[in-house]
Amino acid sequence: MTIKLHHLRPAPGSKSAKIRVGRGEGGKRGKTAGRGTKGTGARKNVPAGFEGGQMPIHMRLPKLKGFTNRNRVEYQVVNLVDIERLFPEGGEISKDDLVAKGAVRKNRLVKILGDGDLSVKVSITADKFTGSAKEKINAAGGSVTEL
């Protein structure tokens, strides 16, 4: 025999009638209708976030403090003082060399800042340089390459 759509029925006992509360004391859910006895919840509807008169959490927390720019570009900074300390002999310096010496983390943008003085000749390759850093590197006889 084939099953037809009009033969389908829910399993016996799987469906029960909706409970209608507050319909007289004769029924199971008469009188208090599942609200217990006395108290705010028994007498009226209470908003979901109501805390019994205590200052609610949405009013205790601070409101709108600034914003975060989604297009912000963050650089890892290296000062000329650090370059002088890490590379006392000078020479060619790339981002990989800075990573190897532990000055920056790999796969991040690097910016060279002009804090400190440079006494050795270096040619540095990085993502960004400040004006003072470029001047000091060139003054020491080195060169700058921006990626």
Short mmCIF file of N, CA and C in Angstrom, two decimals:
data_model
loop_
_atom_site.label_atom_id
_atom_site.label_comp_id
_atom_site.label_asym_id
_atom_site.label_seq_id
_atom_site.Cartn_x
_atom_site.Cartn_y
_atom_site.Cartn_z
N MET A 1 0.85 -1.19 0.00
CA MET A 1 0.00 0.00 0.00
C MET A 1 0.89 1.25 0.00
N THR A 2 0.51 2.23 -0.79
CA THR A 2 1.31 3.46 -0.85
C THR A 2 0.82 4.45 0.21
N ILE A 3 1.78 5.22 0.73
CA ILE A 3 1.43 6.24 1.71
C ILE A 3 1.03 7.49 0.96
N LYS A 4 -0.06 8.05 1.37
CA LYS A 4 -0.54 9.27 0.73
C LYS A 4 -0.52 10.40 1.75
N LEU A 5 -0.48 11.61 1.26
CA LEU A 5 -0.35 12.79 2.11
C LEU A 5 -1.46 12.88 3.14
N HIS A 6 -2.69 12.51 2.73
CA HIS A 6 -3.81 12.63 3.66
C HIS A 6 -3.84 11.53 4.70
N HIS A 7 -2.93 10.53 4.58
CA HIS A 7 -2.83 9.47 5.59
C HIS A 7 -1.88 9.86 6.73
N LEU A 8 -1.06 10.87 6.52
CA LEU A 8 -0.06 11.24 7.53
C LEU A 8 -0.71 11.85 8.76
N ARG A 9 -0.28 11.35 9.93
CA ARG A 9 -0.79 11.85 11.20
C ARG A 9 0.37 11.92 12.19
N PRO A 10 0.36 12.87 13.13
CA PRO A 10 1.41 12.86 14.16
C PRO A 10 1.30 11.62 15.04
N ALA A 11 2.42 11.23 15.63
CA ALA A 11 2.43 10.06 16.50
C ALA A 11 1.49 10.27 17.67
N PRO A 12 0.80 9.24 18.12
CA PRO A 12 -0.14 9.38 19.24
C PRO A 12 0.57 9.90 20.49
N GLY A 13 0.02 10.93 21.12
CA GLY A 13 0.58 11.52 22.34
C GLY A 13 1.63 12.59 22.09
N SER A 14 2.00 12.82 20.83
CA SER A 14 3.03 13.82 20.56
C SER A 14 2.46 15.23 20.53
N LYS A 15 1.18 15.38 20.30
CA LYS A 15 0.54 16.69 20.25
C LYS A 15 -0.40 16.84 21.44
N SER A 16 -0.31 17.99 22.11
CA SER A 16 -1.24 18.24 23.22
C SER A 16 -1.84 19.63 23.04
N ALA A 17 -3.02 19.81 23.58
CA ALA A 17 -3.74 21.07 23.41
C ALA A 17 -3.03 22.20 24.13
N LYS A 18 -3.14 23.41 23.61
CA LYS A 18 -2.55 24.60 24.22
C LYS A 18 -3.21 24.84 25.58
N ILE A 19 -2.38 25.17 26.59
CA ILE A 19 -2.91 25.42 27.93
C ILE A 19 -3.41 26.85 28.00
N ARG A 20 -4.71 27.02 28.32
CA ARG A 20 -5.30 28.34 28.45
C ARG A 20 -5.40 28.67 29.93
N VAL A 21 -4.55 29.62 30.36
CA VAL A 21 -4.46 29.92 31.79
C VAL A 21 -5.43 31.02 32.18
N GLY A 22 -5.72 31.09 33.49
CA GLY A 22 -6.58 32.16 34.01
C GLY A 22 -8.03 32.05 33.61
N ARG A 23 -8.57 30.81 33.57
CA ARG A 23 -9.97 30.62 33.18
C ARG A 23 -10.80 30.03 34.32
N GLY A 24 -10.61 30.53 35.51
CA GLY A 24 -11.42 30.08 36.65
C GLY A 24 -10.67 29.09 37.52
N GLU A 25 -11.13 28.98 38.76
CA GLU A 25 -10.44 28.14 39.74
C GLU A 25 -10.66 26.65 39.51
N GLY A 26 -11.61 26.29 38.70
CA GLY A 26 -11.86 24.88 38.43
C GLY A 26 -10.74 24.24 37.63
N GLY A 27 -10.12 25.00 36.73
CA GLY A 27 -9.05 24.46 35.90
C GLY A 27 -7.75 24.33 36.67
N LYS A 28 -6.79 23.65 36.07
CA LYS A 28 -5.50 23.47 36.75
C LYS A 28 -4.74 24.79 36.89
N ARG A 29 -4.89 25.68 35.90
CA ARG A 29 -4.12 26.92 35.91
C ARG A 29 -5.03 28.13 36.12
N GLY A 30 -5.95 28.01 37.03
CA GLY A 30 -6.81 29.15 37.35
C GLY A 30 -6.14 30.02 38.39
N LYS A 31 -6.89 30.95 38.98
CA LYS A 31 -6.41 31.83 40.05
C LYS A 31 -5.13 32.58 39.64
N THR A 32 -3.94 32.14 40.08
CA THR A 32 -2.73 32.92 39.80
C THR A 32 -2.21 32.73 38.37
N ALA A 33 -2.68 31.72 37.67
CA ALA A 33 -2.33 31.48 36.27
C ALA A 33 -0.83 31.36 36.03
N GLY A 34 -0.13 30.67 36.92
CA GLY A 34 1.29 30.42 36.73
C GLY A 34 2.19 31.58 37.08
N ARG A 35 1.65 32.64 37.70
CA ARG A 35 2.47 33.81 38.05
C ARG A 35 2.93 33.79 39.51
N GLY A 36 2.63 32.75 40.24
CA GLY A 36 3.00 32.71 41.65
C GLY A 36 2.11 33.63 42.46
N THR A 37 2.52 33.94 43.70
CA THR A 37 1.70 34.81 44.53
C THR A 37 2.42 36.11 44.82
N LYS A 38 1.73 37.20 44.66
CA LYS A 38 2.22 38.56 44.94
C LYS A 38 3.52 38.91 44.19
N GLY A 39 3.99 40.11 44.36
CA GLY A 39 5.20 40.58 43.71
C GLY A 39 4.92 41.24 42.38
N THR A 40 5.91 41.95 41.86
CA THR A 40 5.75 42.73 40.64
C THR A 40 5.28 41.88 39.48
N GLY A 41 5.91 40.71 39.29
CA GLY A 41 5.59 39.86 38.17
C GLY A 41 4.17 39.33 38.21
N ALA A 42 3.57 39.28 39.38
CA ALA A 42 2.21 38.76 39.51
C ALA A 42 1.17 39.80 39.13
N ARG A 43 1.52 41.08 39.25
CA ARG A 43 0.52 42.13 39.09
C ARG A 43 0.49 42.77 37.71
N LYS A 44 1.64 42.85 37.05
CA LYS A 44 1.67 43.54 35.75
C LYS A 44 2.82 43.00 34.91
N ASN A 45 2.88 43.43 33.65
CA ASN A 45 3.99 43.05 32.78
C ASN A 45 5.21 43.90 33.12
N VAL A 46 6.40 43.27 33.20
CA VAL A 46 7.62 43.97 33.54
C VAL A 46 8.55 43.92 32.33
N PRO A 47 9.19 45.05 31.94
CA PRO A 47 10.11 45.04 30.80
C PRO A 47 11.26 44.04 31.02
N ALA A 48 11.78 43.49 29.94
CA ALA A 48 12.80 42.44 30.03
C ALA A 48 14.04 42.90 30.79
N GLY A 49 14.47 44.15 30.61
CA GLY A 49 15.70 44.61 31.25
C GLY A 49 15.48 45.27 32.61
N PHE A 50 14.27 45.18 33.15
CA PHE A 50 13.96 45.85 34.43
C PHE A 50 14.68 45.16 35.57
N GLU A 51 15.33 45.95 36.45
CA GLU A 51 16.11 45.39 37.55
C GLU A 51 15.53 45.77 38.90
N GLY A 52 14.23 45.91 38.98
CA GLY A 52 13.59 46.17 40.26
C GLY A 52 13.87 47.55 40.82
N GLY A 53 14.12 48.53 39.99
CA GLY A 53 14.38 49.88 40.46
C GLY A 53 15.85 50.21 40.56
N GLN A 54 16.71 49.18 40.58
CA GLN A 54 18.16 49.42 40.55
C GLN A 54 18.51 50.05 39.21
N MET A 55 19.58 50.86 39.18
CA MET A 55 19.98 51.50 37.93
C MET A 55 20.32 50.41 36.90
N PRO A 56 19.61 50.36 35.77
CA PRO A 56 19.80 49.27 34.81
C PRO A 56 21.19 49.28 34.18
N ILE A 57 21.62 48.11 33.72
CA ILE A 57 22.98 47.99 33.18
C ILE A 57 23.18 48.87 31.97
N HIS A 58 22.17 49.07 31.14
CA HIS A 58 22.35 49.89 29.95
C HIS A 58 22.51 51.37 30.30
N MET A 59 22.17 51.74 31.51
CA MET A 59 22.39 53.13 31.96
C MET A 59 23.66 53.25 32.80
N ARG A 60 24.14 52.12 33.34
CA ARG A 60 25.37 52.14 34.13
C ARG A 60 26.61 52.18 33.25
N LEU A 61 26.51 51.62 32.05
CA LEU A 61 27.67 51.57 31.16
C LEU A 61 27.89 52.91 30.47
N PRO A 62 29.14 53.26 30.12
CA PRO A 62 29.41 54.54 29.47
C PRO A 62 28.83 54.59 28.06
N LYS A 63 28.56 55.80 27.60
CA LYS A 63 27.89 55.99 26.31
C LYS A 63 28.82 56.67 25.32
N LEU A 64 28.97 56.07 24.16
CA LEU A 64 29.62 56.70 23.01
C LEU A 64 30.92 57.45 23.33
N LYS A 65 31.99 56.72 23.53
CA LYS A 65 33.28 57.37 23.74
C LYS A 65 34.13 57.23 22.49
N GLY A 66 34.05 58.18 21.59
CA GLY A 66 34.88 58.18 20.39
C GLY A 66 34.48 57.11 19.39
N PHE A 67 35.38 56.84 18.45
CA PHE A 67 35.11 55.82 17.45
C PHE A 67 36.42 55.19 17.00
N THR A 68 36.35 54.08 16.29
CA THR A 68 37.52 53.41 15.76
C THR A 68 37.54 53.54 14.25
N ASN A 69 38.62 54.10 13.72
CA ASN A 69 38.75 54.27 12.29
C ASN A 69 39.07 52.91 11.65
N ARG A 70 38.19 52.44 10.76
CA ARG A 70 38.38 51.12 10.14
C ARG A 70 39.54 51.12 9.15
N ASN A 71 39.93 52.28 8.65
CA ASN A 71 40.98 52.36 7.64
C ASN A 71 42.35 52.69 8.22
N ARG A 72 42.49 52.65 9.55
CA ARG A 72 43.75 52.97 10.20
C ARG A 72 44.83 51.97 9.79
N VAL A 73 46.02 52.49 9.49
CA VAL A 73 47.15 51.64 9.14
C VAL A 73 48.14 51.70 10.31
N GLU A 74 48.44 50.55 10.90
CA GLU A 74 49.35 50.51 12.03
C GLU A 74 50.72 50.02 11.60
N TYR A 75 51.75 50.78 11.98
CA TYR A 75 53.12 50.42 11.66
C TYR A 75 53.85 49.98 12.93
N GLN A 76 54.82 49.09 12.77
CA GLN A 76 55.73 48.80 13.86
C GLN A 76 56.89 49.77 13.71
N VAL A 77 57.23 50.45 14.77
CA VAL A 77 58.22 51.52 14.66
C VAL A 77 59.60 51.05 15.13
N VAL A 78 60.61 51.56 14.42
CA VAL A 78 62.01 51.30 14.78
C VAL A 78 62.73 52.65 14.75
N ASN A 79 63.38 53.02 15.84
CA ASN A 79 64.12 54.27 15.90
C ASN A 79 65.55 54.07 15.40
N LEU A 80 66.18 55.18 15.00
CA LEU A 80 67.57 55.11 14.55
C LEU A 80 68.50 54.63 15.67
N VAL A 81 68.13 54.93 16.92
CA VAL A 81 68.91 54.45 18.07
C VAL A 81 68.97 52.93 18.05
N ASP A 82 67.82 52.29 17.76
CA ASP A 82 67.76 50.82 17.72
C ASP A 82 68.59 50.27 16.57
N ILE A 83 68.55 50.94 15.43
CA ILE A 83 69.33 50.49 14.27
C ILE A 83 70.83 50.59 14.56
N GLU A 84 71.22 51.68 15.21
CA GLU A 84 72.62 51.88 15.61
C GLU A 84 73.07 50.76 16.57
N ARG A 85 72.19 50.40 17.48
CA ARG A 85 72.51 49.36 18.48
C ARG A 85 72.54 47.97 17.86
N LEU A 86 71.55 47.66 16.98
CA LEU A 86 71.43 46.31 16.42
C LEU A 86 72.42 46.06 15.27
N PHE A 87 72.74 47.12 14.52
CA PHE A 87 73.64 46.97 13.36
C PHE A 87 74.82 47.93 13.50
N PRO A 88 75.77 47.67 14.43
CA PRO A 88 76.88 48.59 14.64
C PRO A 88 77.83 48.68 13.45
N GLU A 89 77.82 47.63 12.60
CA GLU A 89 78.70 47.65 11.42
C GLU A 89 78.05 48.30 10.22
N GLY A 90 76.72 48.60 10.30
CA GLY A 90 76.01 49.24 9.19
C GLY A 90 75.70 48.26 8.07
N GLY A 91 75.64 48.75 6.83
CA GLY A 91 75.39 47.90 5.67
C GLY A 91 73.95 47.92 5.22
N GLU A 92 73.58 46.87 4.44
CA GLU A 92 72.21 46.75 3.91
C GLU A 92 71.29 46.21 5.00
N ILE A 93 70.16 46.89 5.22
CA ILE A 93 69.19 46.44 6.23
C ILE A 93 67.81 46.35 5.59
N SER A 94 67.21 45.17 5.66
CA SER A 94 65.85 44.98 5.13
C SER A 94 64.90 44.65 6.28
N LYS A 95 63.63 44.51 5.94
CA LYS A 95 62.65 44.15 6.97
C LYS A 95 62.97 42.79 7.57
N ASP A 96 63.46 41.86 6.72
CA ASP A 96 63.80 40.52 7.21
C ASP A 96 64.94 40.57 8.23
N ASP A 97 65.88 41.47 8.02
CA ASP A 97 66.98 41.62 8.98
C ASP A 97 66.47 42.13 10.32
N LEU A 98 65.54 43.08 10.26
CA LEU A 98 64.95 43.62 11.49
C LEU A 98 64.16 42.54 12.24
N VAL A 99 63.48 41.68 11.48
CA VAL A 99 62.73 40.56 12.10
C VAL A 99 63.71 39.60 12.75
N ALA A 100 64.80 39.29 12.05
CA ALA A 100 65.80 38.35 12.57
C ALA A 100 66.43 38.85 13.87
N LYS A 101 66.62 40.17 13.98
CA LYS A 101 67.20 40.75 15.20
C LYS A 101 66.17 40.95 16.31
N GLY A 102 64.88 40.71 15.99
CA GLY A 102 63.83 40.83 17.00
C GLY A 102 63.32 42.24 17.20
N ALA A 103 63.62 43.14 16.26
CA ALA A 103 63.16 44.53 16.39
C ALA A 103 61.68 44.67 16.04
N VAL A 104 61.22 43.85 15.08
CA VAL A 104 59.81 43.90 14.66
C VAL A 104 59.31 42.47 14.44
N ARG A 105 58.00 42.35 14.26
CA ARG A 105 57.41 41.04 13.95
C ARG A 105 57.25 40.89 12.45
N LYS A 106 57.24 39.66 11.99
CA LYS A 106 57.16 39.44 10.55
C LYS A 106 55.75 39.69 10.02
N ASN A 107 55.68 39.97 8.73
CA ASN A 107 54.41 40.23 8.02
C ASN A 107 53.66 41.45 8.55
N ARG A 108 54.38 42.42 9.09
CA ARG A 108 53.77 43.67 9.54
C ARG A 108 54.48 44.83 8.85
N LEU A 109 53.79 45.98 8.77
CA LEU A 109 54.39 47.17 8.18
C LEU A 109 55.40 47.79 9.15
N VAL A 110 56.51 48.33 8.60
CA VAL A 110 57.58 48.89 9.43
C VAL A 110 57.79 50.34 9.07
N LYS A 111 57.91 51.19 10.11
CA LYS A 111 58.20 52.61 9.91
C LYS A 111 59.46 52.96 10.69
N ILE A 112 60.35 53.67 10.03
CA ILE A 112 61.61 54.08 10.66
C ILE A 112 61.45 55.51 11.17
N LEU A 113 61.70 55.70 12.47
CA LEU A 113 61.59 57.02 13.09
C LEU A 113 62.98 57.60 13.31
N GLY A 114 63.06 58.93 13.40
CA GLY A 114 64.35 59.61 13.47
C GLY A 114 64.85 59.90 14.87
N ASP A 115 64.50 59.10 15.85
CA ASP A 115 64.96 59.35 17.22
C ASP A 115 66.38 58.81 17.39
N GLY A 116 67.29 59.66 17.76
CA GLY A 116 68.68 59.25 17.95
C GLY A 116 69.55 59.66 16.77
N ASP A 117 70.85 59.38 16.87
CA ASP A 117 71.80 59.73 15.82
C ASP A 117 72.39 58.47 15.20
N LEU A 118 72.84 58.62 13.96
CA LEU A 118 73.39 57.49 13.21
C LEU A 118 74.83 57.82 12.84
N SER A 119 75.77 56.94 13.20
CA SER A 119 77.18 57.18 12.90
C SER A 119 77.71 56.25 11.82
N VAL A 120 76.94 55.20 11.49
CA VAL A 120 77.39 54.24 10.47
C VAL A 120 76.57 54.41 9.20
N LYS A 121 77.15 53.97 8.08
CA LYS A 121 76.47 54.08 6.79
C LYS A 121 75.53 52.88 6.62
N VAL A 122 74.25 53.15 6.47
CA VAL A 122 73.27 52.07 6.31
C VAL A 122 72.36 52.38 5.13
N SER A 123 71.94 51.35 4.42
CA SER A 123 70.91 51.53 3.40
C SER A 123 69.72 50.67 3.84
N ILE A 124 68.63 51.33 4.19
CA ILE A 124 67.49 50.67 4.81
C ILE A 124 66.34 50.56 3.83
N THR A 125 65.68 49.41 3.86
CA THR A 125 64.47 49.18 3.07
C THR A 125 63.32 48.95 4.05
N ALA A 126 62.30 49.83 4.02
CA ALA A 126 61.16 49.69 4.93
C ALA A 126 59.91 50.27 4.25
N ASP A 127 58.78 50.14 4.92
CA ASP A 127 57.51 50.60 4.33
C ASP A 127 57.36 52.12 4.40
N LYS A 128 57.88 52.74 5.47
CA LYS A 128 57.69 54.17 5.65
C LYS A 128 58.85 54.76 6.46
N PHE A 129 59.14 56.04 6.22
CA PHE A 129 60.20 56.75 6.95
C PHE A 129 59.68 58.12 7.34
N THR A 130 60.12 58.63 8.48
CA THR A 130 59.81 60.02 8.81
C THR A 130 60.84 60.90 8.11
N GLY A 131 60.52 62.18 7.99
CA GLY A 131 61.42 63.12 7.34
C GLY A 131 62.76 63.21 8.03
N SER A 132 62.73 63.25 9.37
CA SER A 132 63.98 63.37 10.12
C SER A 132 64.83 62.11 9.98
N ALA A 133 64.18 60.95 9.89
CA ALA A 133 64.93 59.70 9.72
C ALA A 133 65.64 59.70 8.37
N LYS A 134 64.96 60.13 7.31
CA LYS A 134 65.57 60.19 5.97
C LYS A 134 66.79 61.11 5.98
N GLU A 135 66.62 62.30 6.61
CA GLU A 135 67.71 63.27 6.66
C GLU A 135 68.93 62.70 7.36
N LYS A 136 68.73 62.07 8.52
CA LYS A 136 69.84 61.55 9.31
C LYS A 136 70.54 60.39 8.60
N ILE A 137 69.75 59.53 7.94
CA ILE A 137 70.34 58.39 7.21
C ILE A 137 71.18 58.90 6.05
N ASN A 138 70.63 59.86 5.30
CA ASN A 138 71.37 60.45 4.15
C ASN A 138 72.61 61.21 4.63
N ALA A 139 72.49 61.90 5.76
CA ALA A 139 73.63 62.66 6.31
C ALA A 139 74.76 61.74 6.70
N ALA A 140 74.43 60.52 7.14
CA ALA A 140 75.44 59.55 7.54
C ALA A 140 76.03 58.81 6.33
N GLY A 141 75.53 59.17 5.12
CA GLY A 141 76.06 58.56 3.90
C GLY A 141 75.29 57.34 3.45
N GLY A 142 74.17 57.08 4.08
CA GLY A 142 73.36 55.93 3.73
C GLY A 142 72.28 56.25 2.71
N SER A 143 71.41 55.29 2.46
CA SER A 143 70.31 55.51 1.52
C SER A 143 69.02 54.91 2.06
N VAL A 144 67.89 55.39 1.51
CA VAL A 144 66.57 55.00 1.98
C VAL A 144 65.77 54.45 0.81
N THR A 145 65.09 53.30 1.02
CA THR A 145 64.22 52.72 -0.01
C THR A 145 62.86 52.42 0.62
N GLU A 146 61.82 53.07 0.08
CA GLU A 146 60.46 52.82 0.58
C GLU A 146 59.80 51.75 -0.27
N LEU A 147 59.17 50.80 0.40
CA LEU A 147 58.47 49.72 -0.31
C LEU A 147 57.11 50.18 -0.83
#
